[in-house]
mmCIF file of C-alpha atoms in Angstrom:
data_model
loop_
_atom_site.group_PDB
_atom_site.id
_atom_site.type_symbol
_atom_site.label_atom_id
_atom_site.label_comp_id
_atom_site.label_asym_id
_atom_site.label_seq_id
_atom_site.Cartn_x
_atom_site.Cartn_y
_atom_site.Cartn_z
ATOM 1 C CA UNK A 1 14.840 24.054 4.089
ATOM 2 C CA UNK A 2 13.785 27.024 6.720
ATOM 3 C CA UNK A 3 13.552 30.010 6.195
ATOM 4 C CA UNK A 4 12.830 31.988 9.172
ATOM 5 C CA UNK A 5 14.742 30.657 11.985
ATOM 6 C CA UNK A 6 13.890 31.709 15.642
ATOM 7 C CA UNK A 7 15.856 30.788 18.469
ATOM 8 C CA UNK A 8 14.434 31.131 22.454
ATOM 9 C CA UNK A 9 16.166 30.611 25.605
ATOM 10 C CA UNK A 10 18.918 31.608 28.395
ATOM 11 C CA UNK A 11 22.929 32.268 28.185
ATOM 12 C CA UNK A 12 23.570 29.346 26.346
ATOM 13 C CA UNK A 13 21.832 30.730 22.906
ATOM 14 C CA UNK A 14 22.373 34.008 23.351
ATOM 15 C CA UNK A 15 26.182 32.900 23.005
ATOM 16 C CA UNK A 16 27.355 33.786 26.299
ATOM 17 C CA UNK A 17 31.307 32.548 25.915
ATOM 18 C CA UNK A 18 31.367 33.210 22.010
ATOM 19 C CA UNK A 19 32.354 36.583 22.519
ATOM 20 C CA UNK A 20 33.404 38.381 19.251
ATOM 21 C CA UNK A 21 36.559 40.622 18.795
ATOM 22 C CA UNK A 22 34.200 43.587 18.737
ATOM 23 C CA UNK A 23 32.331 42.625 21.982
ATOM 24 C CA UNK A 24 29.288 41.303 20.095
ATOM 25 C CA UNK A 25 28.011 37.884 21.128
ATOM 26 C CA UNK A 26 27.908 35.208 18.505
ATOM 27 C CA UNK A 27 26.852 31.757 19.602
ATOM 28 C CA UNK A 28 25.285 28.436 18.191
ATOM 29 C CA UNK A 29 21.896 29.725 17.188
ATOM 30 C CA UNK A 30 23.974 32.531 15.162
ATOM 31 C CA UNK A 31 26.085 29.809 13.615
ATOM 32 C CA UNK A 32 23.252 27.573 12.791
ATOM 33 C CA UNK A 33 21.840 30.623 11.194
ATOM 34 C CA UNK A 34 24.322 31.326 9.099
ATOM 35 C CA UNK A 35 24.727 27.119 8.064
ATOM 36 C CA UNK A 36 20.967 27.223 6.636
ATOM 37 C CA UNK A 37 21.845 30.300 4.855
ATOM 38 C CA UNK A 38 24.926 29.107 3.318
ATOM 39 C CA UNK A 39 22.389 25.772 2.605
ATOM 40 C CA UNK A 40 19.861 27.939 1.037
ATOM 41 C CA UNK A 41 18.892 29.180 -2.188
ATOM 42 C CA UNK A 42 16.261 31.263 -0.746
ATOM 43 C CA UNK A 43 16.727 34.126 1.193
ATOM 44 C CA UNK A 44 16.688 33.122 5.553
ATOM 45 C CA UNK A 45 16.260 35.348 8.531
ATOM 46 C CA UNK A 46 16.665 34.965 11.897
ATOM 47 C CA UNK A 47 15.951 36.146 15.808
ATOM 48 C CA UNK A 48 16.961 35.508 18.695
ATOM 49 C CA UNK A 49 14.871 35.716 22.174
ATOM 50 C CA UNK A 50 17.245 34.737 24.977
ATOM 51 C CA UNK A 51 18.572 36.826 27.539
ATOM 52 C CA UNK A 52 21.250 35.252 30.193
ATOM 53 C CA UNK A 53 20.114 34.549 33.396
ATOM 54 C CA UNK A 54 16.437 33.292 32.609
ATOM 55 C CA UNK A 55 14.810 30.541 34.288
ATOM 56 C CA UNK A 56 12.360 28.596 32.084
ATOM 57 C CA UNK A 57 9.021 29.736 33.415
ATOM 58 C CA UNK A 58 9.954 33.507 32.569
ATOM 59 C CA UNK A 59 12.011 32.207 28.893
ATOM 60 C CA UNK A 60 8.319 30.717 27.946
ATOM 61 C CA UNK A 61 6.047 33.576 29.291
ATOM 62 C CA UNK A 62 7.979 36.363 27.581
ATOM 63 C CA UNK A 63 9.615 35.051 24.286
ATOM 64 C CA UNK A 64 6.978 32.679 23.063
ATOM 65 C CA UNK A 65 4.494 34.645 21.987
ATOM 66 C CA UNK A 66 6.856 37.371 20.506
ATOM 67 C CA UNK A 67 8.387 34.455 18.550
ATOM 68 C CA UNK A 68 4.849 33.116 17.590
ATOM 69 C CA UNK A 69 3.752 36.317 16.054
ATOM 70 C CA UNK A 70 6.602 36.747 13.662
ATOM 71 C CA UNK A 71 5.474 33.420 12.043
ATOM 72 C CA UNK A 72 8.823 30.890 12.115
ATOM 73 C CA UNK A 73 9.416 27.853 10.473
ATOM 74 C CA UNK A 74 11.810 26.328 12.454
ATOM 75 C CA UNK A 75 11.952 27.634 16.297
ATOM 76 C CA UNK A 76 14.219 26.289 19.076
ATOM 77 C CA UNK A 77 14.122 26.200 22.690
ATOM 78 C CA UNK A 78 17.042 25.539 25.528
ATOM 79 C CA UNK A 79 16.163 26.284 28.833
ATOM 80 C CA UNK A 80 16.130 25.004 32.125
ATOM 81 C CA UNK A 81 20.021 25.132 33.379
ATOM 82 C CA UNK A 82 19.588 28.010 35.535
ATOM 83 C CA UNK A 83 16.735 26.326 37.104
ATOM 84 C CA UNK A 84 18.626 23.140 38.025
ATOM 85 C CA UNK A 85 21.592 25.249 39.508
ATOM 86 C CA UNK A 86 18.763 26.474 42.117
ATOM 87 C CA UNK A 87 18.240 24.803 45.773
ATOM 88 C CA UNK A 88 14.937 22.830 44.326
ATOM 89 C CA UNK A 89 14.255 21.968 40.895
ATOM 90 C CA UNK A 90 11.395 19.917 39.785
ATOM 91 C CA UNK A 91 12.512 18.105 36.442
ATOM 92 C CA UNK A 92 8.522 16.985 35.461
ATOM 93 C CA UNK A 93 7.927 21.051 35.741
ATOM 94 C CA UNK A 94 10.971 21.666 33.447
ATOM 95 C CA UNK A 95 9.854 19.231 30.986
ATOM 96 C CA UNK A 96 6.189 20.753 31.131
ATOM 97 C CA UNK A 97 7.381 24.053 30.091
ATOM 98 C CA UNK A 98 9.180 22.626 27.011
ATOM 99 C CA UNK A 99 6.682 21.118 25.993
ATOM 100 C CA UNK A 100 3.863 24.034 25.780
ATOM 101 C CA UNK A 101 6.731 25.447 24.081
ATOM 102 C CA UNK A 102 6.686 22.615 21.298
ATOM 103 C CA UNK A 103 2.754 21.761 21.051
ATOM 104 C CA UNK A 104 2.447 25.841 20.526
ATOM 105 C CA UNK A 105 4.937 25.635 17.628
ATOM 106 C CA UNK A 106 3.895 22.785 16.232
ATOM 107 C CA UNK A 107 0.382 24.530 16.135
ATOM 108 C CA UNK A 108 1.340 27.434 14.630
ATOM 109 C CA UNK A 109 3.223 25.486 11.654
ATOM 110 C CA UNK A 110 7.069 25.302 12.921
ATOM 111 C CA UNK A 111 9.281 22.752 13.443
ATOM 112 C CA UNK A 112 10.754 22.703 16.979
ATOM 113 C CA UNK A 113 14.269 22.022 18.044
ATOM 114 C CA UNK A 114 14.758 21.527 21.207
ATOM 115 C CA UNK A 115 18.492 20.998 22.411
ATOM 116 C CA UNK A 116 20.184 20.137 25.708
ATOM 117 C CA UNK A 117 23.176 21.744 26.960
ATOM 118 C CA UNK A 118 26.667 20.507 27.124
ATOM 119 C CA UNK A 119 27.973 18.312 30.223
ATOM 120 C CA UNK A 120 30.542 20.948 32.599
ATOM 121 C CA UNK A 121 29.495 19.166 35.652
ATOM 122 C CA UNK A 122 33.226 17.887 35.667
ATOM 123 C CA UNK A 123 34.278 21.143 36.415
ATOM 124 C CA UNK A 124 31.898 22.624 38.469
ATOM 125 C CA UNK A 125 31.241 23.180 42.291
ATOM 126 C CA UNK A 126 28.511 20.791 43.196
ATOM 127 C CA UNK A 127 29.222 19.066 39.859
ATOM 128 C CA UNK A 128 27.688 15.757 41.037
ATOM 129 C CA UNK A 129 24.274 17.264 41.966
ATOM 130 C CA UNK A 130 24.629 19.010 38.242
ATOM 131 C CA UNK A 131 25.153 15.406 36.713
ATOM 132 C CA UNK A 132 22.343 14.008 38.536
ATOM 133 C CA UNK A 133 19.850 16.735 37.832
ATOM 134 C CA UNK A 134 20.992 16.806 33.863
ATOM 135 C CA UNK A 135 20.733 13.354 33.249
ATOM 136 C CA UNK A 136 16.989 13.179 35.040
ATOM 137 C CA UNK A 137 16.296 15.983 32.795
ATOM 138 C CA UNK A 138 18.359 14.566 29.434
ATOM 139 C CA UNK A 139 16.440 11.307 30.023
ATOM 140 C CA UNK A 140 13.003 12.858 30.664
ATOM 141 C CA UNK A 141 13.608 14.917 27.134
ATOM 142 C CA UNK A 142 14.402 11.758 25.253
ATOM 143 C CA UNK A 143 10.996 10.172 26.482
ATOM 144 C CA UNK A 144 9.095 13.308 25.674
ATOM 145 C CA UNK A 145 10.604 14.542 22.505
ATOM 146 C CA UNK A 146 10.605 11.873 20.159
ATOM 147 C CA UNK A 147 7.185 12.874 17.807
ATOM 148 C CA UNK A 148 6.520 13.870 14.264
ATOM 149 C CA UNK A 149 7.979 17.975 13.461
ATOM 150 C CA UNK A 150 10.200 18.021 16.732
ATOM 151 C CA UNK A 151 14.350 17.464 16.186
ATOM 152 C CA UNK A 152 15.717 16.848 19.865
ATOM 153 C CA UNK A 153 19.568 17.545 19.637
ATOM 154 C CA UNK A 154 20.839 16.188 22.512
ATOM 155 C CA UNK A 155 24.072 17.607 23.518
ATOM 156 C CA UNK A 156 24.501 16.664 27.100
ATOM 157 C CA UNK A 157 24.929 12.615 25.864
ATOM 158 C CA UNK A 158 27.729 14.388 23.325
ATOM 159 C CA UNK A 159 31.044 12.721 25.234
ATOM 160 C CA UNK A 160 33.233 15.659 23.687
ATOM 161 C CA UNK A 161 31.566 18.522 25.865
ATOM 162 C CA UNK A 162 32.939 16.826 28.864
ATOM 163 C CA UNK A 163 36.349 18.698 27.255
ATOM 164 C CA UNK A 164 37.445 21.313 29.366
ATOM 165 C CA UNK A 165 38.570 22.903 26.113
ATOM 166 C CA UNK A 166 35.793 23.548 25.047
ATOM 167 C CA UNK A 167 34.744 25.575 27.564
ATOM 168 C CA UNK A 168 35.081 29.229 29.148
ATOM 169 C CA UNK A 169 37.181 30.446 31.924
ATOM 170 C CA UNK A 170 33.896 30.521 34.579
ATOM 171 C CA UNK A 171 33.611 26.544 33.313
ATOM 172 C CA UNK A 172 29.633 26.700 32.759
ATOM 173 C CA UNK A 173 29.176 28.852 29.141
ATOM 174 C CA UNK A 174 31.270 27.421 26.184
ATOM 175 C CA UNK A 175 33.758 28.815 24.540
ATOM 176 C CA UNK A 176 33.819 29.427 20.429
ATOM 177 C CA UNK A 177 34.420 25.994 20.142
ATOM 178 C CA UNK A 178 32.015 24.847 22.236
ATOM 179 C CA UNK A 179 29.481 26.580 20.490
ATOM 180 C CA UNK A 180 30.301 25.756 16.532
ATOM 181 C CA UNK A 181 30.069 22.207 18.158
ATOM 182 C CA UNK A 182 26.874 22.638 18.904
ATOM 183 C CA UNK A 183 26.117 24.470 15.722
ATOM 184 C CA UNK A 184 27.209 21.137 14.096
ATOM 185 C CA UNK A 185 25.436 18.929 15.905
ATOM 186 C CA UNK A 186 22.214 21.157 15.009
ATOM 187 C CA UNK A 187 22.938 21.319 11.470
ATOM 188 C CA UNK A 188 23.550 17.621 11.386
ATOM 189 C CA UNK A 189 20.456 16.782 13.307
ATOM 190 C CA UNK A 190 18.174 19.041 10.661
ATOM 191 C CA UNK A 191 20.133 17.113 7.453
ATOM 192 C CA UNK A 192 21.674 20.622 6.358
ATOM 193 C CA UNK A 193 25.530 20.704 6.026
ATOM 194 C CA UNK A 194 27.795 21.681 8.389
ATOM 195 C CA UNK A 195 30.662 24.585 6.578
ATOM 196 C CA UNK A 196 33.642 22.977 5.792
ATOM 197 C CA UNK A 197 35.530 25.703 7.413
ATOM 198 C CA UNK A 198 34.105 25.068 11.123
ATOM 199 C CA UNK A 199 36.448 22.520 11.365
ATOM 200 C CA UNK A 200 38.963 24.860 12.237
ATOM 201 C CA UNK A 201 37.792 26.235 15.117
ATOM 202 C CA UNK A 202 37.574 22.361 16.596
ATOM 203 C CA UNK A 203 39.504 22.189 19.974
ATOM 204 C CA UNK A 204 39.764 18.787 20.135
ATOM 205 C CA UNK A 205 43.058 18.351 18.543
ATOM 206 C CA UNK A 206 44.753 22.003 21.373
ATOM 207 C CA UNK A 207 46.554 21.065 24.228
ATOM 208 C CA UNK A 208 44.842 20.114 27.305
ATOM 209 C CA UNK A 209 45.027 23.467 29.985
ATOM 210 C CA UNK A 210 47.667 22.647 32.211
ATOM 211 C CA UNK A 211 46.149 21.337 35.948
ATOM 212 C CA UNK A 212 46.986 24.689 37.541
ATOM 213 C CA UNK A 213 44.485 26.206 35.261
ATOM 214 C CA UNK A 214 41.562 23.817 35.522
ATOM 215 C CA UNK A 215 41.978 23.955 39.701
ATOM 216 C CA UNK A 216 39.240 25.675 41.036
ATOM 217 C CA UNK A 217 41.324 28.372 42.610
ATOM 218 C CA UNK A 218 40.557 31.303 45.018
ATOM 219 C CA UNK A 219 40.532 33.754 41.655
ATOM 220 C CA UNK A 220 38.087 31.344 40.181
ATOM 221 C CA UNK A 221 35.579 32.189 43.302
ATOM 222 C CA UNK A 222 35.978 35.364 43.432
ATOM 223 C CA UNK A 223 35.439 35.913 39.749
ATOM 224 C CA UNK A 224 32.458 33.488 39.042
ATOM 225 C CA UNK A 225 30.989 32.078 41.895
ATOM 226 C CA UNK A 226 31.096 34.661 44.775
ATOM 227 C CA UNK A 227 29.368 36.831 42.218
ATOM 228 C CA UNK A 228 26.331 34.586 41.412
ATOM 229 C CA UNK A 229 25.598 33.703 45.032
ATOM 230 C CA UNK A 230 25.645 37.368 45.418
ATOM 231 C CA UNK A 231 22.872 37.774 42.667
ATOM 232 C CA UNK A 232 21.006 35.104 44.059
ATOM 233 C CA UNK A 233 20.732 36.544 47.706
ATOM 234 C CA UNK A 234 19.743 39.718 46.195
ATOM 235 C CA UNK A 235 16.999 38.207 44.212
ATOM 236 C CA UNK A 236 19.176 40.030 40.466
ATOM 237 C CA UNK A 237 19.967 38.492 37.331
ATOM 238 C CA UNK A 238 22.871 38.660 35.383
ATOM 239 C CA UNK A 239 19.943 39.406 32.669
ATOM 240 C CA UNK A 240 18.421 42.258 34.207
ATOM 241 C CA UNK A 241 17.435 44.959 32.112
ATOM 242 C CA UNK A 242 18.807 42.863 28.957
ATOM 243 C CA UNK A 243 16.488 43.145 25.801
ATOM 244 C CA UNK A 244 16.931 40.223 23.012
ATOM 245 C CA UNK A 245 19.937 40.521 20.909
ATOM 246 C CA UNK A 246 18.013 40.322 17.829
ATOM 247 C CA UNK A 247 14.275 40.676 18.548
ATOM 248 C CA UNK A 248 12.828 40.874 15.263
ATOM 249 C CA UNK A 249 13.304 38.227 11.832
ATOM 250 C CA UNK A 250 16.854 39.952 10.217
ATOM 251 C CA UNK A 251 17.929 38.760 6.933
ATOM 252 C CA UNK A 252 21.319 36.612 7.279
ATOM 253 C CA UNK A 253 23.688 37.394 5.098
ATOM 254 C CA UNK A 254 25.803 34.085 4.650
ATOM 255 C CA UNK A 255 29.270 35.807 3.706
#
């Protein structure tokens, strides 16, 4: 069982999508944290790294070693989505970077999980260069991360994240649901149980949005994707000046 859980990475694990009624972001990596908790007789803690926005080179030059140093047992890293939404993405350079990411914490004594995103190419402007790109990338992860103290949870191969329902209004971050899927299919991967009480929040069995909603309208431009191509003529980030949710190994508190 682990003990001190560390989770690095973009949007996608800080739990852009999983918003909280307070405004708090909750997210996969938070779920998963609180799953090995419930599993656990000893106490666990927990950090989280990511910041929205990141590509994978900056993700591995400024949360590795801060994750290193506080020592994990089990550390994950999802990265590289914001990198294949650019012109040019080179997949071998993607994989490269997740992988000094794994040989560094499998030398200092962790296991590594590395996860792939969920499938919204279905949805998405562009959504058949975002196939093409993620299953290069899915199928270049399943050659690379198959050895001894590595779990690869591979999400994008998961059929039910094609489900519009289980994703946001902007169609790339998941939704609550979305995420406890994930959450699951971490838990699952690493042998711990998954809470009985997730399956609640499972929107497989709510009705599908009705076709007027899942049209990319002139409202959906204007609110998600005029926006980004803004940021990305102006060289920003949506994570600009964003610091780590939870920088530092907190004690989870499983209630």
């Amino acid at each position: 069982m682990y003990q001190r859980f560390i989770a690095m990475g973009d949007s996608f694990t800080e739990g852009v999508g999983d918003e909280l009624p307070d405004g708090r972001l909750r997210g996969w990596a938070d779920l998963v944290a609180l799953g090995l908790a419930a599993a656990s007789a000893a106490p666990v803690s927990y950090a989280n790294l990511a910041v929205r926005g990141r590509l994978l080179g900056p993700i591995v030059a400024e949360q590795l070693e801060p994750a290193l140093v506080q020592a994990p047992d089990l550390l994950s890293i999802c990265g590289g989505g914001n990198d294949m939404m650019r012109p040019r993405v080179e997949i071998s350079r993607v994989v490269g970077l997740m992988d000094e990411v794994v040989e560094a914490g499998l030398a200092h004594g962790a296991h590594v999980l590395v996860l792939s995103g969920g499938n919204p190419s279905k949805q998405l402007p562009l959504g058949s260069l975002m196939q093409r790109r993620g299953d290069q990338l899915a199928d270049a992860a399943r050659a690379a991360f198959t050895r001894p103290g590595v779990t690869l949870v591979d999400n994008w191969a998961d059929a039910r994240l094609t489900d519009t329902r289980y994703w946001s209004a902007d169609k790339l971050h998941l939704n609550a649901s979305g995420h406890t899927l994930i959450a699951s299919n971490v838990l699952t991967a690493l042998g711990v149980p998954v809470p009985a009480e997730w399956s609640a929040t499972d929107a497989s069995g709510a009705p599908t949005a009705p076709p007027a909603q899942r049209m990319r309208t002139a409202a959906y431009y204007r609110g998600y994707v005029l926006p980004w191509i803004g940021r990305r003529l102006t060289g920003k980030s949506s994570g600009d000046g964003r610091e780590p949710k939870i920088p530092l190994l907190t004690a989870v508190d499983p209630a």
